[in-house]
Amino acid sequence: AAVRPVLPNPFAAIPTPSVPLAAQHLTTVLWSDPATWRSLIGSAGGFAVKLAVAILILGLTIWASNWAARLVANGIGRLHRKRGADRTLQGFAASIARYVVVIIGLIAVLQQLGVQTTSIIAVLGAASLAIGLALQGTLANVAAGVMILLFRPYRVGDDVEIAGRRGVVRSLDLFATELSDPDNLRVVVPNGKAFGDVITNFSKPAKRRMELHFSIASEDALATALDLLIACAKADDRIIDDPKPWAKVTALEDSSVRVTLRAWAMPSVYWNTRYDMLKRVKQTFDREGLHFPYPHQVGLSRAEAMEPSGAPKARRARARAEDQRQ
């Protein structure tokens, strides 16, 4: 049999106390057995190949995530081409697509490196369950934000009333909706409360109706009052002709008659038109001699108030009250 050559040990000259026994045995085995070197070199080469493939998969994952995000965003833009692309929905859907691709790519990288991903996925699932139980309110807001982004009851820039708060939508994300109220205050409404409550969008309709009520004296001419209301509405260019302005007697009150004007205007000029119409009707009624009744107070002394109903003094007090009321 051939005698295996023994390679010289370069650590033989090192004193024994300075090198542990296990290290001496390892160096002896390495230098005396070339097969061990070949095994180590083969293992290192295989790991280098796996590492290179993992890096390649990671690079492809990053590229694929960006490509998937652009594809989803462009697809949503083509679907909403007529109404205009919704940037909030595009960004949300693109982020979901990107994260899904990245997660799949990271799992493939770990498998390529020989890591058992089954246990990791189990641990992540248990951690996700614990985090979900601890953050129930936050996850409810996220779920509501997804529903708002899908059904779009309002968009950024809309004038809305959410959970009893009125304002213009400034931003919308997965957790909350930010409003700017008429006083320019910042109002943040959680999406869970917004989606679970009544939402009124004042920017959606193309035109909006105003209903104005006026009380006139019982002795005034009703036909004249109704004609003046229609004339006031037609005199304002901001009032829409279709539907036409409408004026009717809507109630008989204790000391007056209620007349109502209904007219339509664009949402952008609605409030200014409404306030100007109140001023115009008041000035017109005053000019035409129509009266707006208002409550009167009659003062009586204690002695007059305690007089019997048939006493002359009480009758005179009631007469004075009638005169003041007229």
Short mmCIF file of C-alpha atoms in Angstrom, two decimals:
data_model
loop_
_atom_site.label_atom_id
_atom_site.label_comp_id
_atom_site.label_asym_id
_atom_site.label_seq_id
_atom_site.Cartn_x
_atom_site.Cartn_y
_atom_site.Cartn_z
CA ALA A 1 0.00 0.00 0.00
CA ALA A 2 1.12 3.51 -0.79
CA VAL A 3 2.28 5.51 2.11
CA ARG A 4 0.40 8.83 2.46
CA PRO A 5 2.89 11.69 2.69
CA VAL A 6 2.71 13.67 5.86
CA LEU A 7 2.86 17.42 5.40
CA PRO A 8 5.00 19.38 7.78
CA ASN A 9 3.05 21.08 10.53
CA PRO A 10 3.87 24.83 10.63
CA PHE A 11 2.57 25.04 14.20
CA ALA A 12 4.93 22.40 15.52
CA ALA A 13 7.44 25.04 16.63
CA ILE A 14 4.79 26.82 18.78
CA PRO A 15 5.17 25.94 22.44
CA THR A 16 2.41 23.72 23.77
CA PRO A 17 1.17 26.05 26.57
CA SER A 18 0.41 28.88 24.10
CA VAL A 19 -1.85 26.74 21.81
CA PRO A 20 -4.90 24.85 23.20
CA LEU A 21 -5.01 21.11 22.70
CA ALA A 22 -8.10 21.26 20.47
CA ALA A 23 -6.42 23.82 18.20
CA GLN A 24 -3.34 21.64 17.92
CA HIS A 25 -5.46 18.64 16.98
CA LEU A 26 -7.41 20.67 14.38
CA THR A 27 -4.29 22.02 12.71
CA THR A 28 -2.76 18.54 12.68
CA VAL A 29 -5.82 17.07 10.98
CA LEU A 30 -6.02 19.87 8.43
CA TRP A 31 -2.40 19.67 7.41
CA SER A 32 -2.23 15.88 7.43
CA ASP A 33 -5.48 15.19 5.43
CA PRO A 34 -5.87 16.89 2.00
CA ALA A 35 -9.40 15.45 1.69
CA THR A 36 -10.52 17.75 4.48
CA TRP A 37 -9.23 20.73 2.52
CA ARG A 38 -11.05 19.56 -0.58
CA SER A 39 -14.28 19.16 1.43
CA LEU A 40 -13.96 22.63 2.91
CA ILE A 41 -13.23 24.16 -0.48
CA GLY A 42 -16.20 22.32 -2.01
CA SER A 43 -18.54 23.48 0.78
CA ALA A 44 -17.32 27.05 0.42
CA GLY A 45 -17.81 26.88 -3.35
CA GLY A 46 -21.36 25.53 -2.97
CA PHE A 47 -22.24 28.23 -0.45
CA ALA A 48 -20.76 30.90 -2.74
CA VAL A 49 -22.95 29.64 -5.59
CA LYS A 50 -26.03 29.71 -3.34
CA LEU A 51 -25.11 33.18 -2.11
CA ALA A 52 -24.71 34.43 -5.67
CA VAL A 53 -28.08 32.97 -6.66
CA ALA A 54 -29.67 34.53 -3.54
CA ILE A 55 -28.24 37.94 -4.42
CA LEU A 56 -29.56 37.52 -7.97
CA ILE A 57 -33.02 36.61 -6.64
CA LEU A 58 -32.94 39.64 -4.32
CA GLY A 59 -32.07 41.94 -7.21
CA LEU A 60 -34.83 40.45 -9.36
CA THR A 61 -37.23 40.85 -6.43
CA ILE A 62 -36.50 44.57 -6.10
CA TRP A 63 -36.93 45.06 -9.85
CA ALA A 64 -40.12 42.98 -9.93
CA SER A 65 -41.61 44.89 -6.96
CA ASN A 66 -41.11 48.24 -8.70
CA TRP A 67 -42.47 46.83 -11.96
CA ALA A 68 -45.56 45.40 -10.22
CA ALA A 69 -46.19 48.72 -8.45
CA ARG A 70 -46.03 50.65 -11.75
CA LEU A 71 -48.22 48.06 -13.47
CA VAL A 72 -50.94 48.30 -10.79
CA ALA A 73 -50.83 52.11 -10.71
CA ASN A 74 -51.09 52.36 -14.50
CA GLY A 75 -53.92 49.80 -14.54
CA ILE A 76 -55.94 51.81 -12.02
CA GLY A 77 -55.24 54.96 -13.99
CA ARG A 78 -56.61 53.36 -17.17
CA LEU A 79 -59.71 52.13 -15.33
CA HIS A 80 -60.47 55.64 -14.04
CA ARG A 81 -59.43 57.49 -17.18
CA LYS A 82 -62.82 59.19 -17.64
CA ARG A 83 -63.14 60.47 -14.06
CA GLY A 84 -59.45 61.10 -13.53
CA ALA A 85 -56.94 58.87 -11.77
CA ASP A 86 -57.16 58.77 -7.98
CA ARG A 87 -53.61 59.21 -6.69
CA THR A 88 -54.48 57.95 -3.21
CA LEU A 89 -55.90 54.68 -4.49
CA GLN A 90 -53.03 54.31 -6.96
CA GLY A 91 -50.41 54.74 -4.24
CA PHE A 92 -52.18 52.35 -1.85
CA ALA A 93 -52.60 49.56 -4.43
CA ALA A 94 -49.04 50.03 -5.71
CA SER A 95 -47.66 49.74 -2.16
CA ILE A 96 -49.57 46.50 -1.57
CA ALA A 97 -48.28 45.00 -4.83
CA ARG A 98 -44.71 46.03 -4.00
CA TYR A 99 -44.80 44.53 -0.49
CA VAL A 100 -46.33 41.25 -1.68
CA VAL A 101 -43.56 40.77 -4.26
CA VAL A 102 -40.86 41.70 -1.73
CA ILE A 103 -42.17 39.19 0.84
CA ILE A 104 -42.27 36.39 -1.73
CA GLY A 105 -38.75 37.26 -2.88
CA LEU A 106 -37.35 37.30 0.67
CA ILE A 107 -38.83 33.86 1.34
CA ALA A 108 -37.19 32.56 -1.85
CA VAL A 109 -33.84 34.07 -0.79
CA LEU A 110 -33.99 32.38 2.61
CA GLN A 111 -34.84 29.03 1.04
CA GLN A 112 -31.94 29.39 -1.36
CA LEU A 113 -29.59 29.97 1.57
CA GLY A 114 -30.87 26.80 3.24
CA VAL A 115 -32.94 28.46 5.94
CA GLN A 116 -36.07 26.54 6.92
CA THR A 117 -38.78 29.11 6.23
CA THR A 118 -41.61 26.98 7.61
CA SER A 119 -40.67 27.71 11.21
CA ILE A 120 -40.08 31.37 10.41
CA ILE A 121 -43.53 31.67 8.83
CA ALA A 122 -45.08 30.00 11.89
CA VAL A 123 -43.31 32.42 14.23
CA LEU A 124 -44.36 35.39 12.11
CA GLY A 125 -47.95 34.13 12.10
CA ALA A 126 -48.02 33.87 15.89
CA ALA A 127 -46.43 37.30 16.23
CA SER A 128 -48.95 38.75 13.79
CA LEU A 129 -51.82 37.30 15.82
CA ALA A 130 -50.45 38.81 19.03
CA ILE A 131 -49.90 42.18 17.39
CA GLY A 132 -53.39 42.06 15.85
CA LEU A 133 -55.00 41.43 19.24
CA ALA A 134 -53.04 44.28 20.79
CA LEU A 135 -53.86 46.72 17.97
CA GLN A 136 -57.52 45.96 17.30
CA GLY A 137 -58.51 49.63 17.03
CA THR A 138 -55.65 50.44 14.66
CA LEU A 139 -56.42 47.45 12.45
CA ALA A 140 -60.08 48.49 12.38
CA ASN A 141 -58.97 51.89 11.08
CA VAL A 142 -56.83 50.17 8.45
CA ALA A 143 -59.76 48.01 7.33
CA ALA A 144 -62.02 51.07 7.17
CA GLY A 145 -59.34 52.94 5.23
CA VAL A 146 -59.23 50.11 2.68
CA MET A 147 -63.03 50.27 2.29
CA ILE A 148 -62.94 54.06 1.86
CA LEU A 149 -60.22 53.76 -0.76
CA LEU A 150 -62.24 51.14 -2.63
CA PHE A 151 -65.72 52.71 -2.50
CA ARG A 152 -64.55 56.36 -2.51
CA PRO A 153 -67.39 58.12 -0.63
CA TYR A 154 -65.16 61.19 -0.70
CA ARG A 155 -61.90 62.32 -2.24
CA VAL A 156 -59.18 64.80 -1.41
CA GLY A 157 -60.57 68.31 -1.94
CA ASP A 158 -64.24 67.40 -1.31
CA ASP A 159 -66.39 69.42 1.09
CA VAL A 160 -67.79 66.81 3.48
CA GLU A 161 -69.35 66.30 6.89
CA ILE A 162 -67.90 63.26 8.68
CA ALA A 163 -68.86 62.16 12.19
CA GLY A 164 -70.54 65.51 12.77
CA ARG A 165 -67.52 67.60 11.66
CA ARG A 166 -67.64 69.73 8.53
CA GLY A 167 -64.59 70.54 6.42
CA VAL A 168 -62.56 70.05 3.25
CA VAL A 169 -60.63 66.77 2.91
CA ARG A 170 -56.92 67.55 2.92
CA SER A 171 -55.44 64.05 3.12
CA LEU A 172 -56.57 60.44 3.30
CA ASP A 173 -54.49 57.43 4.30
CA LEU A 174 -55.02 53.99 5.81
CA PHE A 175 -55.46 55.25 9.38
CA ALA A 176 -57.21 58.64 9.37
CA THR A 177 -58.84 61.36 7.29
CA GLU A 178 -57.64 64.92 7.77
CA LEU A 179 -60.12 67.79 7.35
CA SER A 180 -59.75 71.55 7.29
CA ASP A 181 -62.88 73.05 8.86
CA PRO A 182 -64.35 76.51 8.00
CA ASP A 183 -62.23 78.05 10.79
CA ASN A 184 -59.10 76.57 9.13
CA LEU A 185 -58.61 74.18 12.03
CA ARG A 186 -57.03 70.77 11.46
CA VAL A 187 -59.50 67.97 12.21
CA VAL A 188 -58.29 64.34 12.16
CA VAL A 189 -61.05 61.71 11.99
CA PRO A 190 -60.09 58.02 12.42
CA ASN A 191 -61.17 55.99 9.41
CA GLY A 192 -63.06 53.53 11.62
CA LYS A 193 -65.28 56.34 12.94
CA ALA A 194 -65.60 57.95 9.51
CA PHE A 195 -66.69 54.78 7.70
CA GLY A 196 -68.99 53.70 10.55
CA ASP A 197 -70.87 57.03 10.69
CA VAL A 198 -72.95 59.09 8.29
CA ILE A 199 -70.91 60.76 5.54
CA THR A 200 -72.35 63.79 3.74
CA ASN A 201 -70.49 64.88 0.62
CA PHE A 202 -71.43 68.41 -0.46
CA SER A 203 -69.14 68.39 -3.50
CA LYS A 204 -70.66 65.40 -5.29
CA PRO A 205 -73.93 66.94 -6.63
CA ALA A 206 -73.69 69.19 -9.67
CA LYS A 207 -76.28 71.57 -8.17
CA ARG A 208 -77.73 72.10 -4.74
CA ARG A 209 -81.12 73.32 -3.52
CA MET A 210 -81.63 76.02 -0.92
CA GLU A 211 -84.84 76.32 1.09
CA LEU A 212 -85.55 79.72 2.66
CA HIS A 213 -88.46 80.32 5.05
CA PHE A 214 -90.02 83.74 5.70
CA SER A 215 -92.89 84.71 8.02
CA ILE A 216 -95.16 87.57 6.96
CA ALA A 217 -98.08 89.23 8.69
CA SER A 218 -101.46 87.54 8.38
CA GLU A 219 -103.03 90.61 6.78
CA ASP A 220 -100.36 90.91 4.03
CA ALA A 221 -101.16 89.82 0.48
CA LEU A 222 -99.90 86.27 0.01
CA ALA A 223 -99.90 86.43 -3.79
CA THR A 224 -97.71 89.51 -3.70
CA ALA A 225 -95.26 87.84 -1.30
CA LEU A 226 -94.97 84.73 -3.51
CA ASP A 227 -94.46 86.81 -6.66
CA LEU A 228 -91.74 88.84 -4.93
CA LEU A 229 -89.93 85.66 -3.88
CA ILE A 230 -89.86 84.37 -7.46
CA ALA A 231 -88.72 87.79 -8.72
CA CYS A 232 -85.87 87.88 -6.19
CA ALA A 233 -84.71 84.44 -7.28
CA LYS A 234 -84.79 85.33 -10.99
CA ALA A 235 -82.89 88.57 -10.34
CA ASP A 236 -79.82 86.62 -9.15
CA ASP A 237 -77.72 85.19 -12.00
CA ARG A 238 -76.35 82.46 -9.74
CA ILE A 239 -79.78 80.85 -9.38
CA ILE A 240 -80.22 77.98 -11.87
CA ASP A 241 -83.25 78.12 -14.19
CA ASP A 242 -83.69 74.33 -14.29
CA PRO A 243 -85.27 73.38 -11.93
CA LYS A 244 -87.15 76.66 -11.75
CA PRO A 245 -87.52 78.59 -8.47
CA TRP A 246 -90.51 77.51 -6.37
CA ALA A 247 -92.50 79.61 -3.84
CA LYS A 248 -95.51 78.47 -1.81
CA VAL A 249 -97.29 79.00 1.51
CA THR A 250 -95.97 76.21 3.74
CA ALA A 251 -97.42 76.89 7.22
CA LEU A 252 -99.96 78.95 9.19
CA GLU A 253 -98.29 80.01 12.41
CA ASP A 254 -99.77 81.60 15.55
CA SER A 255 -99.36 85.20 14.46
CA SER A 256 -97.97 84.94 10.92
CA VAL A 257 -97.97 83.02 7.65
CA ARG A 258 -94.88 81.15 6.51
CA VAL A 259 -93.85 81.37 2.86
CA THR A 260 -90.99 79.27 1.46
CA LEU A 261 -88.66 79.81 -1.46
CA ARG A 262 -86.82 76.88 -3.04
CA ALA A 263 -84.09 77.60 -5.56
CA TRP A 264 -81.03 75.80 -6.97
CA ALA A 265 -77.41 76.94 -7.25
CA MET A 266 -73.97 75.48 -7.95
CA PRO A 267 -72.15 74.07 -4.88
CA SER A 268 -69.24 76.47 -5.37
CA VAL A 269 -71.47 79.56 -4.93
CA TYR A 270 -74.20 78.03 -2.78
CA TRP A 271 -73.53 79.75 0.54
CA ASN A 272 -72.90 83.23 -0.87
CA THR A 273 -76.06 82.94 -2.96
CA ARG A 274 -78.09 81.81 0.05
CA TYR A 275 -76.96 84.68 2.26
CA ASP A 276 -77.41 87.26 -0.50
CA MET A 277 -80.90 85.94 -1.17
CA LEU A 278 -81.91 86.49 2.47
CA LYS A 279 -80.76 90.09 2.24
CA ARG A 280 -82.49 90.65 -1.12
CA VAL A 281 -85.84 89.28 0.10
CA LYS A 282 -85.73 91.38 3.29
CA GLN A 283 -85.05 94.57 1.36
CA THR A 284 -87.70 93.77 -1.25
CA PHE A 285 -90.40 93.02 1.34
CA ASP A 286 -89.64 96.23 3.19
CA ARG A 287 -89.83 98.25 -0.01
CA GLU A 288 -93.17 96.70 -0.99
CA GLY A 289 -94.75 97.20 2.43
CA LEU A 290 -94.76 93.57 3.63
CA HIS A 291 -94.14 93.04 7.32
CA PHE A 292 -92.13 90.47 9.25
CA PRO A 293 -94.01 89.85 12.55
CA TYR A 294 -92.00 89.66 15.71
CA PRO A 295 -93.07 88.81 19.30
CA HIS A 296 -94.24 91.62 21.60
CA GLN A 297 -94.03 91.88 25.34
CA VAL A 298 -96.72 93.64 27.40
CA GLY A 299 -95.90 94.96 30.86
CA LEU A 300 -98.52 94.73 33.63
CA SER A 301 -98.27 95.84 37.24
CA ARG A 302 -98.92 93.37 40.03
CA ALA A 303 -102.24 95.05 40.85
CA GLU A 304 -103.39 94.84 37.21
CA ALA A 305 -102.37 91.22 36.94
CA MET A 306 -104.37 90.33 40.06
CA GLU A 307 -107.57 92.15 38.96
CA PRO A 308 -110.58 89.90 38.22
CA SER A 309 -111.10 89.15 34.56
CA GLY A 310 -114.25 91.28 34.47
CA ALA A 311 -112.74 94.37 36.13
CA PRO A 312 -112.60 97.57 34.07
CA LYS A 313 -108.91 98.01 34.78
CA ALA A 314 -108.13 94.54 33.44
CA ARG A 315 -110.16 95.24 30.35
CA ARG A 316 -108.24 98.46 29.79
CA ALA A 317 -104.95 96.58 30.17
CA ARG A 318 -106.01 94.01 27.61
CA ALA A 319 -107.07 96.79 25.26
CA ARG A 320 -103.69 98.47 25.58
CA ALA A 321 -102.01 95.13 24.88
CA GLU A 322 -104.09 94.68 21.75
CA ASP A 323 -103.19 98.17 20.57
CA GLN A 324 -99.47 97.52 21.08
CA ARG A 325 -99.73 94.16 19.31
CA GLN A 326 -101.31 95.83 16.24
#
